[in-house]
Coordinates of N, CA and C in Angstrom, one line a residue:
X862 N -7.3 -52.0 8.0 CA -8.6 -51.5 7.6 C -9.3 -52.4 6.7
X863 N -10.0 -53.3 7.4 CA -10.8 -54.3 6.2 C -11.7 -53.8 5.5
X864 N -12.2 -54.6 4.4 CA -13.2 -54.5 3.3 C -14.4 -54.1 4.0
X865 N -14.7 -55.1 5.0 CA -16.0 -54.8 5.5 C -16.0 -53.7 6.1
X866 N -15.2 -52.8 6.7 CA -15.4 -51.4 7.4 C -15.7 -50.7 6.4
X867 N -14.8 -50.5 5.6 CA -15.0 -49.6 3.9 C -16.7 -49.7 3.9
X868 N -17.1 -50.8 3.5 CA -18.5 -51.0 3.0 C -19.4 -50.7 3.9
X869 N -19.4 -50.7 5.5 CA -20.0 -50.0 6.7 C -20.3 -49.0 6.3
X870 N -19.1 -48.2 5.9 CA -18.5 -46.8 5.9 C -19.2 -46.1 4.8
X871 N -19.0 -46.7 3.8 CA -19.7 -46.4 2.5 C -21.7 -46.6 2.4
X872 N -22.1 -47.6 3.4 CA -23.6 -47.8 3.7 C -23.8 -46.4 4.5
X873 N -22.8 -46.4 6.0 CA -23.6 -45.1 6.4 C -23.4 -43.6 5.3
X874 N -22.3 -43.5 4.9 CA -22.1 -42.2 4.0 C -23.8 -42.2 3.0
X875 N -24.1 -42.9 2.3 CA -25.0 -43.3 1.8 C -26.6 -43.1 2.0
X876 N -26.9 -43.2 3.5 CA -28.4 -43.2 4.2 C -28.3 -41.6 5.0
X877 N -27.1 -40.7 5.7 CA -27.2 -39.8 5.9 C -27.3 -38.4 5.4
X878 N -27.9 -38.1 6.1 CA -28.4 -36.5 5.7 C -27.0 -35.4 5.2
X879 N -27.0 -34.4 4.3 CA -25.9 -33.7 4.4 C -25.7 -33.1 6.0
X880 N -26.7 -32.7 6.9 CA -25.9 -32.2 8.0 C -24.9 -33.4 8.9
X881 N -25.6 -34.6 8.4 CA -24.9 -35.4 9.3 C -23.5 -35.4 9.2
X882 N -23.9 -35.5 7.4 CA -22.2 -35.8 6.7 C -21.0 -34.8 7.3
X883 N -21.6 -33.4 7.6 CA -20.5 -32.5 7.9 C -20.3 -32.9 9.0
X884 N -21.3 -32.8 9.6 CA -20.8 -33.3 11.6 C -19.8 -34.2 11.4
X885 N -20.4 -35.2 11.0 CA -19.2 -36.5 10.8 C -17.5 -36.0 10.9
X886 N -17.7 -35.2 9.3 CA -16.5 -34.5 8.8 C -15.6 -33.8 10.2
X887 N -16.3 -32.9 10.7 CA -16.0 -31.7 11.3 C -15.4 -32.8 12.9
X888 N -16.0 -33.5 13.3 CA -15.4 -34.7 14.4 C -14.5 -35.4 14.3
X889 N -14.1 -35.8 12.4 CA -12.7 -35.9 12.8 C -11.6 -34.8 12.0
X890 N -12.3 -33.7 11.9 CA -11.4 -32.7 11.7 C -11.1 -33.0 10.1
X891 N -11.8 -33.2 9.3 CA -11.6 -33.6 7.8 C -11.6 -32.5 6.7
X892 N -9.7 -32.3 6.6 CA -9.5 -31.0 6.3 C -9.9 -31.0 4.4
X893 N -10.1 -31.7 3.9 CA -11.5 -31.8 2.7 C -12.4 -31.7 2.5
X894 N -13.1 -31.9 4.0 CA -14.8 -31.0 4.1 C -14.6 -29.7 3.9
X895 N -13.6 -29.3 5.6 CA -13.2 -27.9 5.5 C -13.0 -27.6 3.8
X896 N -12.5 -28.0 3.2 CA -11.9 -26.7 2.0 C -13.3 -26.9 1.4
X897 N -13.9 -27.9 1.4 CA -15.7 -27.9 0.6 C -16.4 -26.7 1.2
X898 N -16.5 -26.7 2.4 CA -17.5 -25.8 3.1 C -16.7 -24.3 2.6
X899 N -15.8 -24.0 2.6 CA -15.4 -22.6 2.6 C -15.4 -22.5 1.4
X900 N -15.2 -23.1 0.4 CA -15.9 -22.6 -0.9 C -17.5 -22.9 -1.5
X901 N -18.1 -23.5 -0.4 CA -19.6 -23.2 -0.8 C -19.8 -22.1 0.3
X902 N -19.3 -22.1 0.8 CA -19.9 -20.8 1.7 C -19.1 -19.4 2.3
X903 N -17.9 -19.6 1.6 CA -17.6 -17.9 2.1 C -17.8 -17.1 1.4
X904 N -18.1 -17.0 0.4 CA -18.8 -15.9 -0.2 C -20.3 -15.3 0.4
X905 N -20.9 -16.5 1.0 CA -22.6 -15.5 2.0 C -21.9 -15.2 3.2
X906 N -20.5 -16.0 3.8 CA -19.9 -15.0 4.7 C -19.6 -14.4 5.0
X907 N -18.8 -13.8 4.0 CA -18.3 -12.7 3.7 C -19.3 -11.1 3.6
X908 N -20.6 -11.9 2.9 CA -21.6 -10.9 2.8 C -22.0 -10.8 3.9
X909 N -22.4 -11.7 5.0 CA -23.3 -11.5 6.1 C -22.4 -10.4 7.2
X910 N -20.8 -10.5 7.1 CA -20.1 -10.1 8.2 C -20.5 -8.1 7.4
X911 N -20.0 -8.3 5.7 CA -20.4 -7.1 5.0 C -21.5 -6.1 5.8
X912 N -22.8 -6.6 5.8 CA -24.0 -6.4 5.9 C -24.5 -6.0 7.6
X913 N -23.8 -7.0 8.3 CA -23.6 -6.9 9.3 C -22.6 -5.4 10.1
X914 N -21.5 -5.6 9.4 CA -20.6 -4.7 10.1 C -21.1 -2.9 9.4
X915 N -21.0 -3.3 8.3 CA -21.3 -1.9 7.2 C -20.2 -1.3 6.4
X916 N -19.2 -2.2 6.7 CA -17.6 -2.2 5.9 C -17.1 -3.4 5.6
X917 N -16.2 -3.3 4.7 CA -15.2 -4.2 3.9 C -14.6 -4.7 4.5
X918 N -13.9 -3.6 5.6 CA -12.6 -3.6 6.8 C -12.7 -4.5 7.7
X919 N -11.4 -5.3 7.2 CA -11.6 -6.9 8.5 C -12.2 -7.9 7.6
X920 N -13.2 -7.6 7.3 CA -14.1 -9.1 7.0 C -13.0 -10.3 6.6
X921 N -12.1 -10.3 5.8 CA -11.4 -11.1 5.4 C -11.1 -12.1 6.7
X922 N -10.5 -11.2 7.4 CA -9.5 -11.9 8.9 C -10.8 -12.7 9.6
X923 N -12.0 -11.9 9.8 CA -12.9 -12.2 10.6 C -13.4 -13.8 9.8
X924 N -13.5 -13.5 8.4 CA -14.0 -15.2 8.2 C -13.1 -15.9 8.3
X925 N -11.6 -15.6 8.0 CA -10.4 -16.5 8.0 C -10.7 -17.4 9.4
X926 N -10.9 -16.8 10.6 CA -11.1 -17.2 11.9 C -12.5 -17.5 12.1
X927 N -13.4 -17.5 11.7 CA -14.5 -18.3 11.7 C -14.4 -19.6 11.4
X928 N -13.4 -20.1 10.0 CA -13.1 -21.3 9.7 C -12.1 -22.1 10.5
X929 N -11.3 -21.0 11.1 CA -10.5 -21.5 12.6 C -11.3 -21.9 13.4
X930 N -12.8 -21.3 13.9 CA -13.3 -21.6 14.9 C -14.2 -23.4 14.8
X931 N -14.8 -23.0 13.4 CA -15.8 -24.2 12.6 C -14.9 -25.5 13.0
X932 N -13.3 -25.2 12.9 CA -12.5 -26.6 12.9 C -12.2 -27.0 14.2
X933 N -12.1 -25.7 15.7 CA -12.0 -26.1 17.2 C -13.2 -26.7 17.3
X934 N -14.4 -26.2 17.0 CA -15.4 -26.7 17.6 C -16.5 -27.6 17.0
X935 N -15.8 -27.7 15.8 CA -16.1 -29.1 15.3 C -17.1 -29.7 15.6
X936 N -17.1 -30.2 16.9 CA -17.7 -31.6 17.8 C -18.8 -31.1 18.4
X937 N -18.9 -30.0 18.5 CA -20.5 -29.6 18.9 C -20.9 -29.3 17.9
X938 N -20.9 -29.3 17.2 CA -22.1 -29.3 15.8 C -22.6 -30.7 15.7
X939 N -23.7 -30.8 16.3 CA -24.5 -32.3 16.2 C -25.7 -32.7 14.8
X940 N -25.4 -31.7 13.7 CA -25.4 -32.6 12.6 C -27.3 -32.8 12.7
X941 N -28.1 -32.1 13.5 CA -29.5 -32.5 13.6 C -30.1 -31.1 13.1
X942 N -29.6 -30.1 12.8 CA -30.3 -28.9 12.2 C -29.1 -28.5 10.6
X943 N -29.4 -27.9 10.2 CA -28.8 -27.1 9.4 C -27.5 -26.5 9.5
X944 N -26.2 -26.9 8.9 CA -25.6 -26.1 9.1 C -25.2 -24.4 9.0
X945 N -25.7 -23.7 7.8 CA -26.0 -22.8 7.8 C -26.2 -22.0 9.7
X946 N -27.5 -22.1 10.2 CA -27.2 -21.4 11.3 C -26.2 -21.6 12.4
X947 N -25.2 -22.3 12.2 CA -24.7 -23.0 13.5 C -23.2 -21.9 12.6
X948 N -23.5 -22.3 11.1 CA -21.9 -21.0 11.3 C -21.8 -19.9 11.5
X949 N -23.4 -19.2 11.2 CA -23.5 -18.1 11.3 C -23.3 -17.5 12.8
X950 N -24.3 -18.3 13.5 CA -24.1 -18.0 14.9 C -22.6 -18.0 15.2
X951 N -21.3 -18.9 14.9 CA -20.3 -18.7 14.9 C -19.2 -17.2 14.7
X952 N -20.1 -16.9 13.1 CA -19.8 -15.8 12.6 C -20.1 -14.5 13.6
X953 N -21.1 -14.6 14.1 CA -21.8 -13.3 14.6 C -21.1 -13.2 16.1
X954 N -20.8 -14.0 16.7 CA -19.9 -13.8 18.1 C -18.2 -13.1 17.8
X955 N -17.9 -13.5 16.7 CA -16.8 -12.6 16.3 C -17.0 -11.6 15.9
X956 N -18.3 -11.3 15.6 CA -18.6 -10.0 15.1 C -18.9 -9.0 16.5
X957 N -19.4 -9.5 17.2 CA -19.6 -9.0 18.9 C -18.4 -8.6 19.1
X958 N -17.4 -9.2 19.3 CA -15.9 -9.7 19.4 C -15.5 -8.4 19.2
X959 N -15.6 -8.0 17.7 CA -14.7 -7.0 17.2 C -15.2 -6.1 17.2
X960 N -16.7 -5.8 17.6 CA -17.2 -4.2 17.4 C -17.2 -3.6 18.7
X961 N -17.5 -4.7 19.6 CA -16.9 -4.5 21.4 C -15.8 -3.8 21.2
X962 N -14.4 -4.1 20.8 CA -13.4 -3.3 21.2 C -13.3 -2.3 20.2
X963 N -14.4 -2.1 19.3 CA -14.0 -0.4 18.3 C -15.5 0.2 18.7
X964 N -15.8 -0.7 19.7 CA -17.2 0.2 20.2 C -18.2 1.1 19.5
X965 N -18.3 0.2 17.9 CA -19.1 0.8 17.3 C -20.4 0.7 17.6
X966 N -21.3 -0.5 17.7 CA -22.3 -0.8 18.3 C -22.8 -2.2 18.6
X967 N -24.0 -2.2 19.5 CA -24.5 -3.5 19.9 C -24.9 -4.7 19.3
X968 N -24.8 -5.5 19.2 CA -25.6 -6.3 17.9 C -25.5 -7.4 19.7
X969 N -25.2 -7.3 20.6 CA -25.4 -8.4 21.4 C -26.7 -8.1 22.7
X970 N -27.4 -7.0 22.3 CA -28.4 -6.2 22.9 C -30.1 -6.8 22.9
X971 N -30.9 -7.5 23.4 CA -32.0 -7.8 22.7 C -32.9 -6.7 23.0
X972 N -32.8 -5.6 23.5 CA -33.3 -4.0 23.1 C -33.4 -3.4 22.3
X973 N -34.1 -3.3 21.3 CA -34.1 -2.8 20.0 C -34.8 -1.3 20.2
X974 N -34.9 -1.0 21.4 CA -35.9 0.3 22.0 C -34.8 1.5 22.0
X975 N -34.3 2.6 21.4 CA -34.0 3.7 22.7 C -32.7 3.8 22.0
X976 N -32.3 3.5 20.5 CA -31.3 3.3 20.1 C -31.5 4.2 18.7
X977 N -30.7 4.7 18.4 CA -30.2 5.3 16.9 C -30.3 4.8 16.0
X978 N -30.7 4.6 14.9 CA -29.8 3.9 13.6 C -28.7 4.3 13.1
X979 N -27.8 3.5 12.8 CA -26.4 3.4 13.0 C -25.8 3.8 12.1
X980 N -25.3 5.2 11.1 CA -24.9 4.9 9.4 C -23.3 4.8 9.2
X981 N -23.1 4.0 8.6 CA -21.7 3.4 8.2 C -21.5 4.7 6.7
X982 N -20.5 5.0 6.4 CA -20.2 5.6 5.2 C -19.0 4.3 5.0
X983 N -19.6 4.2 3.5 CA -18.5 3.5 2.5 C -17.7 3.6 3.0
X984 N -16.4 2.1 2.9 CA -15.1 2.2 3.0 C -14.5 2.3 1.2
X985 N -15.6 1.9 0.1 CA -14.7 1.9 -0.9 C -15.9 2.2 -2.0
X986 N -15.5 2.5 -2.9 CA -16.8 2.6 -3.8 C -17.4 1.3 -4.7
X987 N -16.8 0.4 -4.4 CA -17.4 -1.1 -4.8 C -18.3 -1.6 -4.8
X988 N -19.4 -2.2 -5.5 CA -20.3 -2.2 -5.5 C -20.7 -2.8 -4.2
X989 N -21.9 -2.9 -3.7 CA -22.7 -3.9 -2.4 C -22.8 -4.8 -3.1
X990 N -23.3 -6.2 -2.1 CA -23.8 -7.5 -2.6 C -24.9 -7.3 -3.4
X991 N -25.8 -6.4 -2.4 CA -26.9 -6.0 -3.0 C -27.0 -5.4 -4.0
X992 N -26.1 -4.4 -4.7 CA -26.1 -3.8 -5.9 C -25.6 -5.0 -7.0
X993 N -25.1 -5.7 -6.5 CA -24.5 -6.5 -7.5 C -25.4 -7.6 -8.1
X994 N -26.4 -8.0 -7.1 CA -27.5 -8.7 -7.5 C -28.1 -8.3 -8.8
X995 N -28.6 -7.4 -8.4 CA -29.5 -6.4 -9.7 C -29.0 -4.6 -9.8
X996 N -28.6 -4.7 -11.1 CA -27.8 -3.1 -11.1 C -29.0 -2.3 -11.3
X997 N -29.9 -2.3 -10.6 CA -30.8 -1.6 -10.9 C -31.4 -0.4 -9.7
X998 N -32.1 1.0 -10.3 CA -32.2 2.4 -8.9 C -32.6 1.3 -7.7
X999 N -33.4 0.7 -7.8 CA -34.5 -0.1 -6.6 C -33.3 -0.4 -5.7
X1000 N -32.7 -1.8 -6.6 CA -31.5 -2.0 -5.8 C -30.6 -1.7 -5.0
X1001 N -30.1 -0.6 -5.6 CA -29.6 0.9 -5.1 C -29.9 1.6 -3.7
X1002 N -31.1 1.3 -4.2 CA -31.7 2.2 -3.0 C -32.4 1.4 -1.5
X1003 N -32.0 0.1 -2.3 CA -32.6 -0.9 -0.9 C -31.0 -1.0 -0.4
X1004 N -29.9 -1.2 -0.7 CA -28.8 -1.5 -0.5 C -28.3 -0.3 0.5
X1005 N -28.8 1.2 0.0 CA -28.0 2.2 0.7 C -29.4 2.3 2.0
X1006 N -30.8 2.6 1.8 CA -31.7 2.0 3.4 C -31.6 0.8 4.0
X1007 N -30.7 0.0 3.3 CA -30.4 -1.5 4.5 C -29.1 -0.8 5.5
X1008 N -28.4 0.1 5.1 CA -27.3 0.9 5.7 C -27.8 1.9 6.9
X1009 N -29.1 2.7 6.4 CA -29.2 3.1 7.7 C -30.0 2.4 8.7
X1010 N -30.0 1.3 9.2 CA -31.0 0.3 9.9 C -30.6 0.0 11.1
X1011 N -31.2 0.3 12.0 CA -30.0 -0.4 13.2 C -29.3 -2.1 12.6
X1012 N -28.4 -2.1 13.3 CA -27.6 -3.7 13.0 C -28.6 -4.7 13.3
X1013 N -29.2 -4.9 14.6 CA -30.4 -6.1 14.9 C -30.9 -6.1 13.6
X1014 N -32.1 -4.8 13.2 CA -32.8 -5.3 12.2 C -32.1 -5.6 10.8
X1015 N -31.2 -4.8 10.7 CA -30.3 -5.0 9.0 C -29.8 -6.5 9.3
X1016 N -29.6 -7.2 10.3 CA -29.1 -8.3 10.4 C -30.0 -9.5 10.0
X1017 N -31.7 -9.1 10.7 CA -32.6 -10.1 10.5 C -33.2 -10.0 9.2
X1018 N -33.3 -8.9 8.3 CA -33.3 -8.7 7.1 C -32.5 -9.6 6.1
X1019 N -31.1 -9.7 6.6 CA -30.2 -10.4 5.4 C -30.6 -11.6 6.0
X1020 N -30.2 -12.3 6.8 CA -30.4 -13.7 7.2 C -31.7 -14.3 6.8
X1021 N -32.8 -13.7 7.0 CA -34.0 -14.2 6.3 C -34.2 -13.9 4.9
X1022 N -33.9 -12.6 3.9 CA -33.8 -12.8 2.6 C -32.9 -13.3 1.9
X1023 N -32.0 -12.2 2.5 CA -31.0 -13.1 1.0 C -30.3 -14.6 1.8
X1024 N -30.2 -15.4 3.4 CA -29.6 -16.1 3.2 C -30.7 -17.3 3.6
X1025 N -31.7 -16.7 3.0 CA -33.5 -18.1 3.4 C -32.9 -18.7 4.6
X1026 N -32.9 -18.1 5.6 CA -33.0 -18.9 6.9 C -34.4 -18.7 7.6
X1027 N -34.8 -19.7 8.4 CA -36.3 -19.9 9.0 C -36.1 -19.1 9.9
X1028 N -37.6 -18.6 10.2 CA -36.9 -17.6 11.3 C -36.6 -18.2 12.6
X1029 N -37.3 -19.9 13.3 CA -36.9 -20.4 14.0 C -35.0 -20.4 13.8
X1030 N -34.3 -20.7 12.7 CA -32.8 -20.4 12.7 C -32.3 -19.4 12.9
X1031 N -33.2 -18.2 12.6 CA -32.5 -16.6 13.0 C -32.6 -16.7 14.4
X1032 N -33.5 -17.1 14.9 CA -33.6 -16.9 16.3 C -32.5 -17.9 17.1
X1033 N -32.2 -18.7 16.6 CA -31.2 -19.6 17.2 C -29.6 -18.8 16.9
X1034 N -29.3 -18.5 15.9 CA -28.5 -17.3 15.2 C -27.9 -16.0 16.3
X1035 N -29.5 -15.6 16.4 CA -29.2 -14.2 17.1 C -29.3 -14.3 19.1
X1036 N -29.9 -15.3 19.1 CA -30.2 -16.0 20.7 C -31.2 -14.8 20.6
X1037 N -32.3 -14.5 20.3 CA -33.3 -13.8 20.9 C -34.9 -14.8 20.3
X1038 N -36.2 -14.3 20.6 CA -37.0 -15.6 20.7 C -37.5 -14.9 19.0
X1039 N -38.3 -16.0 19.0 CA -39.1 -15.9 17.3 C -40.0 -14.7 16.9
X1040 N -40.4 -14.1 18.0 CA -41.2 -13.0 17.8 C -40.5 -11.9 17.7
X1041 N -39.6 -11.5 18.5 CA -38.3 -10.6 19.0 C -38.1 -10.5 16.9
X1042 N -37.0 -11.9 16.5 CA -36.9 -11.8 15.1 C -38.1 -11.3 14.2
X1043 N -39.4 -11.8 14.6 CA -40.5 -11.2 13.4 C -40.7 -10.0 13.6
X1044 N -40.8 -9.6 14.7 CA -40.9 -8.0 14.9 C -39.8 -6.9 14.4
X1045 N -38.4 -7.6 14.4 CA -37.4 -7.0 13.7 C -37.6 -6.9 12.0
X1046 N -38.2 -8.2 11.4 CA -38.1 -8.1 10.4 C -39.1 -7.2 10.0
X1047 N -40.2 -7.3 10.8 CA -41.9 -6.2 9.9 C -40.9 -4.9 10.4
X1048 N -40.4 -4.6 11.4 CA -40.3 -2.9 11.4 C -39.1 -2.8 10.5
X1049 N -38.1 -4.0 10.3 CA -36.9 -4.0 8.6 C -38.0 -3.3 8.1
X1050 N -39.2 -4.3 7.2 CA -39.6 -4.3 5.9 C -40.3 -3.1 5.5
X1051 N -41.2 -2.7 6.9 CA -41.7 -1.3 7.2 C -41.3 0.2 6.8
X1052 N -39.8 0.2 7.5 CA -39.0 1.1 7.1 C -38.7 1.2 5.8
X1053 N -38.0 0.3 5.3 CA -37.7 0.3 3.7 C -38.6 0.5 3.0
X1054 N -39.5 -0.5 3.3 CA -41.1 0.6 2.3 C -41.1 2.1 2.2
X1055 N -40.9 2.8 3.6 CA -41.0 3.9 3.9 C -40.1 5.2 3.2
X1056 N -38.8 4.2 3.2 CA -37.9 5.1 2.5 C -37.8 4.7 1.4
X1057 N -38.4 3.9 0.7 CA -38.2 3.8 -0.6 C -39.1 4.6 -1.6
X1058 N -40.4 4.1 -0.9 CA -41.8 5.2 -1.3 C -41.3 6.5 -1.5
X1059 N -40.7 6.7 -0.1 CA -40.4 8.2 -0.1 C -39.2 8.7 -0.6
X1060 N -38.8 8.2 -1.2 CA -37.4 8.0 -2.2 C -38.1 8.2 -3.8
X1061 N -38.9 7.4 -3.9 CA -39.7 7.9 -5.3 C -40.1 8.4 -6.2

């Protein structure tokens, strides 16, 4: 390993972008990225699968294996968008995965027409992400009406506030088109008005 590869090595580390750097990482399987990325990011993980599912239950296993999946597939992450949506999208096929066989509900549906809103009861009395942000009634009360939401919309809700993704990336995320997403999110933001007002 000569001096001059080092100093290659060290020029490109240098001129590239952070998504590049991960791709890089993730191609040759660079189990020190890995432990970087899961501690900058399993904690919104953790919250998205939360927010997502409507329980506690599992989430652990489900990111454990998300980070199994990040390290198979590695090599298609080409490092030209953001990582952020490329794991989430990762995240959310496991989430298909597991609610397919407990048949709770659709999140792989681009029908948002003719469906229920879905309500989860608590698995524990611990606070939400959302309550934890701000201990405050508002809080409270956006955290318990993000619960009764269908999943599509409670989904495009978190992904665009609390985890600032574009909605061009939610739509890459969810595989449905950019309008599909804005429409989800005005009838989110709609509702919650609705029941908050009316909560008042």
């Amino acid at each position: 390993y000569s001096h001059r590869m080092f100093e290659s090595e060290m020029t490109l580390a240098a001129t590239e972008s952070e998504p590049e750097r991960i791709a890089r990482g993730l191609r040759r399987r660079d189990v020190a990225l890995l432990q970087t990325l899961v501690q900058e990011y399993q904690y919104r993980l953790v919250r998205y699968f939360i927010f997502l599912l409507g329980t506690r239950d599992q989430v652990d296993d489900l990111a454990q294996e998300t980070w199994l999946r990040v390290l198979e597939r590695g090599r298609s992450y080409d490092g030209e968008s953001r990582f952020e949506p490329w794991l989430f999208a990762i995240a959310r096929n496991l989430a298909i995965d597991h609610t397919r066989k407990r048949r709770l509900f659709s999140l792989d549906s681009n029908d948002d027409d003719g469906h229920e809103p879905v309500s989860f009861s608590p698995v524990s009395m611990e606070a939400s992400p959302f309550e934890q942000a701000a201990r405050t009634e508002d809080a409270r009360r956006v955290a318990e009406s993000l619960q009764s939401l269908q999943p599509v919309i409670r989904e495009a809700l978190v992904l665009r506030f609390q985890e600032e993704l574009s909605l061009q990336e939610i739509s890459q995320v969810v595989g449905a088109s950019i309008s599909t997403v804005s429409s989800r999110i005005y009838r989110g933001l709609a509702t919650l008005r609705q029941q908050i007002d009316g909560g008042a």
